[in-house]
Amino acid sequence: MSFIEIVLVIINFAGALAVFLFGMKLMSEGLQKFAGNKMRAIMGKVTGSPLRGILTGAAVTTVIQSSSATTVMVVSFVNAGLLTLAGAIAVIMGANIGTTVTAWIITLFGLGESSSMFSLPMLLGAAALVFMFTKRDRLRAIGEFVMGLALLLVGMGLLQKAMPNLEQYPDFLEALAQLSAYGFWSILIFIVVGALLTCLVQASAAMMAITLVMCYNGWIGLDAAVALVMGQNIGTTITANIAAMVANTAGKRAARAHLVFNVVGVLLTLIVYRPVLNLIANMTTSMVGSNPYTPVGAEGYAPEAIPMALSLFHTFFNVACTLVLAWFIPLIVRIVNWLVKDKPEDEEYVYKLKYISSWMNTAEINMKAAEREIAEFSKRVLRMYTFLPTLRTAKSDEEFEETLERIEKYEDITDRMEMEISEYLTRIAEGDLSHQGSQRISAMLCVVDNLESIGDTIYQIAATRKNKREEAVHFDQHLNDNLEHMTQLVQHSLDIMDANLRMDYDLISLAPAEEAEEEINKYRDELRDQHLDALKHGEYGFAIGNAYSSLYALYEKLGDYVINVSEAIVVKFK
């Protein structure tokens, strides 16, 4: 084979693989858009029940057709505190089962000449759905799913054609034969090769497709194919572990759990390797009438036998490992807790986004991560607000300056959080979103802007307190009591806002927030009337009056930003 021929083979193969991966991506995104918020809700309701977690992982992976994506999603949810580590392990186990659907789609519909008979008509019909119903999100999503499935099948056909006929290259066939001639060591070699190739491709489904085509074309036998699949199960864990590099300790543990589960599953399977393959061979023979160990070209050989046997093994391997290891989830938790140690640190002044550290191709998951980050933003703002009373009660300049410095640091943090979360939301908005998704992004941008304004207003209150102290302006007990009551009213309003940001946005009621805002405005009006009357009767001078009116006005202004947050969610998010 000349150099040019080699280059052409590589280009054709890469192009076919690109069509396959694009089809899978389109199919996945179409189903996710059709499911909408249900995907996020399903994942969010996983509790301590291993069975529920396994079923959820299997269902989600069946929909999005990527165990790697599901596991990265799980890492994000654990990182966000939405899943316990035990729950995450159960979901990961289910994800390994869900990913077997891909192999069956390819085996039943993507190999041989049959796929071309209906893949192009499917593509035509799907394209009609997409372009005819551009404004109907659910019909368009169905069209995208069907189009993705059609392109996946087209990609499989192209992969088959891109594979060169190895009969013309006896040296390569001899090398493969030698690699398979080392008995048990050959199995280990192919496991390592499968893991490394999956790490490089970053898509176990694509590697499964390549393996099935190699089997169908007679490149490799069942033993080598099975070993490659086991290696792929290990290699696919690298995606989640890469995503977890910037996650917190809980997220790192979830990623390590995926690796531990898959490695232990491979080790257990190697113990019963030969009996399992004999069972798979007998099942395949009864289903297709051909033994997968029949040599190429021999009597009774059928090209679909090994792909069928491989799909059976893939399903058996993942289901059996889950059924066995599900009983040992507490032990896996202890192992990963030992592998990833806790790293306690004072994070009060350490600025680091906690929940949007990794990017998913799934808009719903990205939005959920943004919601969690916004809730953390709210937590920072409420913590910042609690520093204000100390500015009034500080018994020394040192205590006052220390508190003021804390507020200044928090104000800087809120500025940066607002900028980074807004950039993240803008990035999501640049993708293909439904109308509802666009509305939700708009609502969250409004929330983030108002949270940053709350931080600014708290800083302005602190700066007013600083000027008052420097100018030796002193309030009597009556004025201090009035401001203390206003502080408590705003605190109540902030608590309602924070609770709203930590619950399902669709369940928020605006009434409590409106009542709290009404109380603030009503009390502001009372203070203003009293203030004007006090100035008229000369009860205090201009300096005291100016500082006093500035403070209660700032608290009322802060309350306006607080109600804006809840209104943005209720009005725009629904």
XYZ file of C-alpha atoms in Angstrom:
574
model
C 0.000 0.000 0.000
C 1.455 3.340 -1.056
C 1.638 6.376 1.204
C -1.157 8.114 -0.750
C -3.395 5.047 -0.397
C -2.777 4.988 3.357
C -3.661 8.692 3.625
C -6.863 8.177 1.624
C -7.900 5.254 3.820
C -7.320 7.341 6.956
C -9.256 10.312 5.537
C -12.190 8.130 4.463
C -12.239 6.362 7.806
C -12.091 9.651 9.754
C -14.870 11.118 7.632
C -17.086 8.085 8.171
C -16.425 8.234 11.912
C -17.284 11.942 11.918
C -20.658 11.220 10.257
C -21.326 8.495 12.832
C -20.446 10.750 15.791
C -22.434 13.683 14.404
C -25.444 11.412 13.945
C -25.150 10.210 17.532
C -24.813 13.803 18.789
C -27.855 14.935 16.797
C -29.902 11.945 17.959
C -28.933 12.620 21.573
C -29.691 16.348 21.428
C -33.039 15.735 19.725
C -34.147 13.393 22.501
C -32.905 15.794 25.175
C -34.855 18.685 23.664
C -37.944 16.506 23.411
C -37.584 15.475 27.057
C -36.861 19.077 28.151
C -36.817 19.625 31.893
C -37.820 16.008 32.557
C -34.218 14.846 32.091
C -33.001 17.251 34.742
C -35.910 16.405 37.048
C -35.321 12.653 36.733
C -31.653 12.995 37.635
C -32.418 15.393 40.464
C -34.859 12.950 42.132
C -32.360 10.113 42.508
C -32.115 9.344 46.212
C -30.404 6.700 48.298
C -32.169 3.782 46.580
C -29.586 1.862 44.486
C -32.288 0.372 42.253
C -33.721 3.819 41.484
C -30.254 5.122 40.728
C -29.439 2.204 38.435
C -32.724 2.563 36.536
C -32.194 6.315 36.245
C -28.664 5.889 34.905
C -29.837 3.306 32.390
C -32.759 5.481 31.244
C -30.731 8.684 30.916
C -27.905 6.952 29.032
C -30.369 5.253 26.711
C -31.678 8.712 25.844
C -28.404 10.588 25.471
C -26.535 7.562 24.069
C -23.308 8.284 25.937
C -22.229 6.766 29.230
C -19.370 9.284 29.334
C -21.832 12.176 29.120
C -24.002 10.639 31.835
C -20.996 10.176 34.108
C -19.793 13.747 33.562
C -23.352 14.814 34.372
C -23.213 12.731 37.557
C -19.902 14.338 38.532
C -21.511 17.756 38.052
C -24.516 16.780 40.177
C -22.331 15.391 42.977
C -20.178 18.504 42.699
C -23.362 20.575 43.059
C -24.564 18.573 46.049
C -27.589 17.179 44.160
C -26.450 13.558 44.451
C -24.815 11.575 47.209
C -21.744 9.558 46.312
C -23.668 6.298 46.811
C -26.458 7.576 44.551
C -23.901 8.620 41.936
C -22.330 5.139 41.918
C -25.750 3.586 41.336
C -26.405 5.963 38.412
C -22.990 5.133 36.925
C -23.802 1.428 37.131
C -27.046 2.078 35.291
C -25.214 4.172 32.697
C -23.076 1.156 31.808
C -26.270 -0.782 31.100
C -27.828 2.046 29.090
C -24.836 2.334 26.804
C -25.398 -1.232 25.531
C -28.336 0.081 23.481
C -25.872 1.640 21.031
C -24.292 -1.732 20.251
C -27.703 -3.274 19.584
C -28.745 -0.428 17.253
C -25.555 -0.921 15.265
C -25.763 -4.735 15.257
C -29.433 -4.949 14.265
C -29.679 -2.019 11.854
C -26.239 -0.651 11.021
C -24.326 -3.622 9.611
C -24.645 -5.191 6.198
C -26.615 -3.873 3.262
C -29.942 -3.495 5.084
C -29.114 -0.161 6.702
C -28.866 1.690 3.385
C -32.403 0.595 2.447
C -34.049 2.827 5.061
C -31.397 5.226 6.388
C -31.681 7.703 3.502
C -35.524 7.699 3.467
C -35.368 8.285 7.238
C -32.991 11.184 6.661
C -35.337 12.714 4.074
C -38.376 12.389 6.341
C -36.502 13.810 9.332
C -35.238 16.764 7.322
C -38.818 17.513 6.287
C -39.888 17.501 9.950
C -37.055 19.815 10.960
C -37.601 22.370 8.204
C -41.409 22.262 8.146
C -41.867 22.654 11.907
C -39.124 25.116 12.763
C -41.361 26.880 15.327
C -42.731 23.739 17.010
C -40.004 22.658 19.383
C -41.156 19.110 20.119
C -41.803 18.129 16.482
C -38.478 19.654 15.501
C -36.784 17.683 18.295
C -38.329 14.422 17.023
C -37.083 15.292 13.540
C -33.570 15.886 14.864
C -33.613 12.539 16.660
C -34.680 10.635 13.528
C -32.147 12.562 11.438
C -29.432 11.681 13.945
C -30.383 7.989 13.867
C -30.336 8.016 10.065
C -26.917 9.687 9.987
C -25.644 7.156 12.536
C -26.661 4.342 10.192
C -25.195 6.164 7.194
C -21.971 6.571 9.159
C -21.897 2.845 9.897
C -22.265 2.073 6.208
C -19.434 4.467 5.389
C -17.266 2.908 8.100
C -17.768 -0.514 6.519
C -16.797 0.816 3.114
C -13.832 2.725 4.525
C -12.354 -0.442 6.038
C -9.809 -1.835 3.543
C -9.998 -5.482 2.462
C -7.256 -7.061 4.551
C -7.032 -10.075 2.265
C -4.989 -7.801 0.029
C -2.612 -7.109 2.937
C -1.477 -10.495 4.314
C 1.260 -8.907 6.434
C -1.299 -6.984 8.506
C -3.459 -10.086 8.884
C -0.420 -12.027 10.033
C 0.379 -9.331 12.620
C -3.185 -9.519 13.985
C -2.949 -13.305 14.098
C 0.323 -13.136 16.026
C -1.173 -10.635 18.474
C -3.978 -13.119 19.141
C -1.624 -16.077 19.640
C -0.510 -15.410 23.210
C -3.515 -16.933 24.962
C -4.537 -15.100 28.120
C -1.843 -12.461 27.535
C -3.469 -11.603 24.192
C -6.690 -10.847 26.057
C -4.840 -8.468 28.378
C -3.103 -6.824 25.404
C -6.429 -6.167 23.651
C -7.937 -4.832 26.902
C -5.099 -2.300 27.140
C -5.456 -1.410 23.434
C -9.219 -0.915 23.840
C -8.701 1.329 26.874
C -6.030 3.446 25.169
C -7.991 3.876 21.926
C -11.149 4.872 23.835
C -9.112 7.418 25.801
C -7.933 8.891 22.505
C -11.298 8.854 20.718
C -13.192 9.982 23.886
C -16.284 8.069 22.757
C -16.858 4.453 23.745
C -19.797 4.259 21.323
C -17.492 5.128 18.426
C -14.998 2.476 19.526
C -17.818 -0.051 19.807
C -18.874 0.826 16.257
C -15.313 0.344 14.993
C -14.995 -2.960 16.850
C -18.268 -4.248 15.389
C -17.185 -3.318 11.867
C -13.848 -5.074 12.399
C -15.732 -8.186 13.537
C -18.157 -8.047 10.616
C -15.280 -7.693 8.142
C -13.451 -10.627 9.729
C -10.466 -8.648 10.998
C -10.637 -9.963 14.560
C -12.225 -12.913 16.322
C -14.599 -12.994 19.264
C -11.902 -13.242 21.963
C -10.095 -10.130 20.744
C -13.353 -8.223 20.246
C -14.559 -9.033 23.764
C -11.230 -7.925 25.218
C -11.447 -4.642 23.267
C -14.930 -4.035 24.678
C -13.731 -4.619 28.241
C -10.892 -2.173 27.596
C -13.377 0.357 26.249
C -15.296 0.170 29.525
C -12.126 1.210 31.342
C -11.106 3.839 28.785
C -14.484 5.569 28.865
C -13.898 6.534 32.517
C -11.189 8.999 31.502
C -13.759 11.595 30.357
C -15.349 11.913 33.773
C -11.964 11.946 35.505
C -10.813 14.786 33.254
C -14.007 16.715 34.054
C -13.446 16.049 37.764
C -9.972 17.620 37.738
C -11.581 20.997 38.470
C -14.401 19.604 40.614
C -14.583 19.547 44.382
C -13.724 16.495 46.486
C -17.187 14.947 46.072
C -17.024 15.309 42.280
C -13.555 13.723 42.156
C -14.820 10.795 44.211
C -17.725 10.201 41.820
C -15.314 10.069 38.869
C -12.978 7.669 40.705
C -15.988 5.483 41.551
C -16.658 5.070 37.818
C -13.072 3.908 37.293
C -13.155 1.538 40.288
C -16.458 -0.013 39.215
C -15.355 -0.645 35.626
C -11.913 -1.986 36.560
C -13.360 -4.359 39.180
C -15.993 -5.475 36.654
C -13.280 -6.371 34.131
C -11.257 -8.262 36.763
C -14.306 -10.265 37.863
C -15.166 -11.094 34.247
C -11.637 -12.348 33.562
C -12.120 -14.928 36.336
C -15.084 -16.502 34.496
C -13.964 -15.444 31.020
C -14.077 -18.791 29.207
C -17.394 -20.076 30.672
C -19.059 -16.753 29.853
C -17.830 -16.797 26.248
C -18.958 -20.400 25.799
C -22.413 -19.364 27.016
C -22.448 -16.376 24.636
C -21.332 -18.581 21.725
C -24.170 -21.057 22.362
C -26.734 -18.240 22.589
C -25.461 -16.725 19.325
C -25.590 -20.058 17.535
C -29.227 -20.535 18.531
C -30.110 -17.006 17.394
C -28.326 -16.690 14.021
C -27.540 -20.335 13.232
C -23.778 -19.784 13.169
C -21.109 -20.202 15.826
C -19.082 -16.982 16.296
C -15.899 -19.074 16.508
C -16.388 -20.407 12.965
C -13.352 -19.285 10.882
C -13.867 -16.786 8.056
C -14.738 -18.593 4.840
C -15.423 -21.925 6.529
C -18.712 -23.759 6.118
C -21.387 -22.270 8.367
C -19.598 -18.943 8.732
C -21.895 -15.904 8.987
C -20.463 -12.355 9.178
C -23.202 -11.240 11.592
C -22.368 -13.949 14.165
C -19.482 -12.174 15.942
C -21.229 -8.751 16.102
C -24.293 -10.468 17.579
C -22.135 -12.357 20.099
C -20.294 -9.146 20.978
C -23.556 -7.268 21.631
C -24.772 -10.147 23.799
C -21.523 -10.098 25.759
C -21.615 -6.299 26.140
C -25.097 -6.488 27.648
C -24.316 -9.538 29.794
C -21.060 -7.982 31.043
C -22.628 -4.709 32.161
C -25.824 -6.185 33.600
C -23.989 -8.932 35.493
C -21.364 -6.549 36.900
C -24.110 -4.214 38.078
C -26.127 -7.014 39.700
C -23.037 -8.203 41.569
C -21.415 -4.906 42.526
C -24.629 -3.084 43.458
C -24.447 -4.977 46.763
C -21.007 -3.491 47.403
C -21.780 0.213 46.861
C -20.907 1.071 50.516
C -17.530 -0.643 50.043
C -16.897 1.295 46.800
C -17.746 4.496 48.670
C -15.126 3.656 51.308
C -12.546 2.868 48.628
C -12.994 6.160 46.771
C -13.079 8.091 50.060
C -9.688 6.539 50.759
C -8.418 7.309 47.248
C -9.564 10.959 47.347
C -8.855 12.559 50.702
C -10.745 15.519 52.112
C -8.991 18.847 51.678
C -10.378 21.208 54.310
C -9.708 24.859 53.600
C -11.105 28.203 54.511
C -12.995 29.205 51.392
C -14.484 32.455 52.670
C -12.172 34.616 50.589
C -11.182 31.990 48.020
C -12.991 32.861 44.813
C -13.804 29.741 42.839
C -16.928 28.808 40.911
C -18.098 25.509 42.372
C -20.725 24.134 40.020
C -19.988 25.331 36.493
C -16.404 24.126 36.380
C -17.113 21.708 33.506
C -19.039 22.185 30.266
C -21.616 19.719 28.996
C -23.122 19.579 25.523
C -26.476 19.298 27.261
C -28.100 22.720 27.691
C -30.401 21.495 30.472
C -27.479 20.265 32.571
C -25.546 23.475 31.950
C -28.566 25.504 33.090
C -28.910 23.342 36.192
C -25.266 23.965 37.024
C -25.871 27.696 36.561
C -28.868 27.537 38.923
C -26.689 25.939 41.583
C -24.006 28.582 41.079
C -26.642 31.309 41.394
C -27.768 29.752 44.680
C -24.141 29.915 45.839
C -24.069 33.578 44.723
C -27.119 34.212 46.908
C -25.389 32.497 49.836
C -22.412 34.839 49.440
C -24.683 37.885 49.349
C -26.559 36.855 52.500
C -23.272 36.238 54.289
C -22.080 39.685 53.216
C -25.253 41.272 54.598
C -24.644 39.785 58.070
C -21.471 41.874 58.414
C -23.392 45.183 58.425
C -24.577 45.163 62.079
C -20.978 44.832 63.254
C -20.184 48.193 61.653
C -22.684 49.773 64.034
C -21.668 47.855 67.153
C -17.871 47.822 66.592
C -16.152 48.826 69.823
C -12.846 49.748 68.206
C -11.509 51.160 64.968
C -9.659 47.882 64.407
C -12.868 45.839 64.591
C -14.649 48.322 62.304
C -11.847 48.277 59.692
C -11.615 44.493 59.772
C -15.354 44.168 59.088
C -15.225 46.803 56.355
C -12.365 44.908 54.703
C -14.424 41.704 54.716
C -17.300 43.520 53.014
C -14.925 44.947 50.401
C -13.550 41.474 49.635
C -17.037 40.054 49.318
C -18.050 42.910 47.032
C -15.110 42.062 44.767
C -16.172 38.404 44.774
C -19.765 39.280 43.816
C -18.496 41.355 40.892
C -16.460 38.455 39.553
C -19.232 35.925 40.141
C -21.663 38.114 38.227
C -19.240 38.392 35.303
C -18.362 34.682 35.080
C -21.877 33.341 35.570
C -23.191 35.808 32.971
C -20.505 34.707 30.516
C -21.451 31.068 31.141
C -25.153 31.797 30.591
C -24.360 33.744 27.428
C -22.398 30.758 26.148
C -25.417 28.510 26.765
C -27.652 31.016 24.953
C -25.426 30.801 21.872
C -26.430 27.148 21.470
C -29.577 25.676 19.977
C -32.214 26.413 22.639
C -35.960 26.119 22.680
C -38.053 29.249 23.300
C -38.559 28.162 26.912
C -34.818 27.629 27.312
C -34.121 31.135 26.027
C -36.621 32.563 28.510
C -34.920 30.746 31.353
C -31.501 32.067 30.370
C -32.936 35.593 30.240
C -34.406 35.139 33.727
C -31.137 33.874 35.189
C -29.167 36.758 33.650
C -31.608 39.161 35.309
C -31.211 37.337 38.645
C -27.425 37.482 38.472
C -27.480 41.195 37.654
C -29.702 41.940 40.663
C -27.617 39.794 43.006
C -24.556 41.809 42.022
C -26.540 45.018 42.626
C -27.439 43.739 46.111
C -23.724 43.293 46.796
C -23.035 46.820 45.547
C -25.772 48.267 47.770
C -24.472 46.455 50.854
C -21.064 47.981 50.117
C -22.677 51.438 49.763
C -24.317 50.998 53.189
C -20.902 50.077 54.615
C -19.309 53.117 52.948
C -22.028 55.369 54.442
C -21.311 53.871 57.869
C -17.625 54.580 57.334
C -18.275 58.254 56.448
C -20.546 58.580 59.482
C -17.809 57.214 61.742
C -15.103 59.416 60.249
C -17.279 62.535 60.678
C -18.147 61.534 64.263
C -21.886 61.473 63.528
C -23.797 59.661 66.293
C -27.394 58.410 66.247
C -29.530 58.278 69.378
C -31.156 55.015 70.475
C -34.426 55.786 68.662
C -32.711 56.178 65.273
C -30.594 53.065 65.853
C -33.712 51.067 66.734
C -35.431 52.262 63.553
C -32.500 51.199 61.392
C -32.274 47.882 63.228
C -35.921 47.163 62.428
C -35.336 48.071 58.778
C -32.327 45.724 58.785
C -34.525 42.877 60.012
C -37.209 43.543 57.379
C -34.615 43.400 54.600
C -33.105 40.262 56.147
C -36.518 38.586 55.973
C -36.831 39.576 52.327
C -33.329 38.208 51.595
C -34.198 34.917 53.284
C -37.272 34.516 51.055
C -35.183 35.299 47.962
C -32.531 32.766 48.980
C -35.157 30.075 49.604
C -36.651 30.732 46.155
C -33.250 30.318 44.514
C -32.735 26.962 46.224
C -36.013 25.350 45.176
C -37.459 24.266 41.845
C -38.046 27.548 40.023
C -41.352 26.265 38.657
C -42.746 25.950 42.212
C -41.930 29.467 43.424
C -44.767 31.646 44.694
C -44.241 35.404 44.419
C -46.697 36.348 47.188
C -44.310 36.029 50.218
C -41.643 38.088 48.447
C -44.181 40.783 47.529
C -45.476 40.944 51.095
C -41.934 41.375 52.430
C -41.234 44.138 49.892
C -44.471 45.891 50.795
C -43.447 45.873 54.478
C -40.089 47.448 53.598
C -41.679 50.181 51.478
C -44.304 50.899 54.120
C -41.698 51.230 56.873
C -39.497 53.396 54.618
C -42.436 55.771 54.180
C -42.942 55.911 57.943
C -39.261 56.691 58.538
C -39.272 59.370 55.859
C -42.314 61.094 57.371
C -40.781 60.934 60.850
C -37.480 62.225 59.495
C -39.026 65.241 57.780
C -41.007 66.026 60.946
C -37.843 65.735 63.078
C -35.931 68.104 60.797
C -38.797 70.580 60.949
C -38.697 70.589 64.758
C -34.882 70.647 64.933
C -34.546 67.329 66.778
C -31.174 66.680 65.073
C -28.860 68.495 62.692
C -28.161 68.171 58.984
C -25.199 65.745 59.320
C -27.208 63.256 61.375
C -30.282 63.679 59.176
C -28.290 63.191 55.978
C -26.582 60.005 57.211
C -29.837 58.628 58.629
C -31.938 59.234 55.499
C -29.159 57.852 53.273
C -29.095 54.611 55.259
C -32.813 53.846 55.317
C -33.034 54.789 51.628
C -30.204 52.376 50.798
C -31.923 49.575 52.715
C -35.116 50.214 50.756
C -33.121 50.247 47.512
C -31.588 46.915 48.505
C -35.113 45.547 49.019
C -36.007 46.584 45.457
C -33.166 44.464 44.054
C -34.248 41.561 46.252
C -37.819 41.538 44.931
C -36.462 41.869 41.373
C -34.776 38.474 41.785
C -37.993 36.620 42.639
C -39.967 38.528 39.997
C -37.421 37.619 37.319
C -37.828 33.925 38.111
C -41.624 33.888 38.296
C -42.329 36.218 35.358
C -39.636 35.094 32.901
C -38.812 31.535 33.960
C -42.296 30.107 33.650
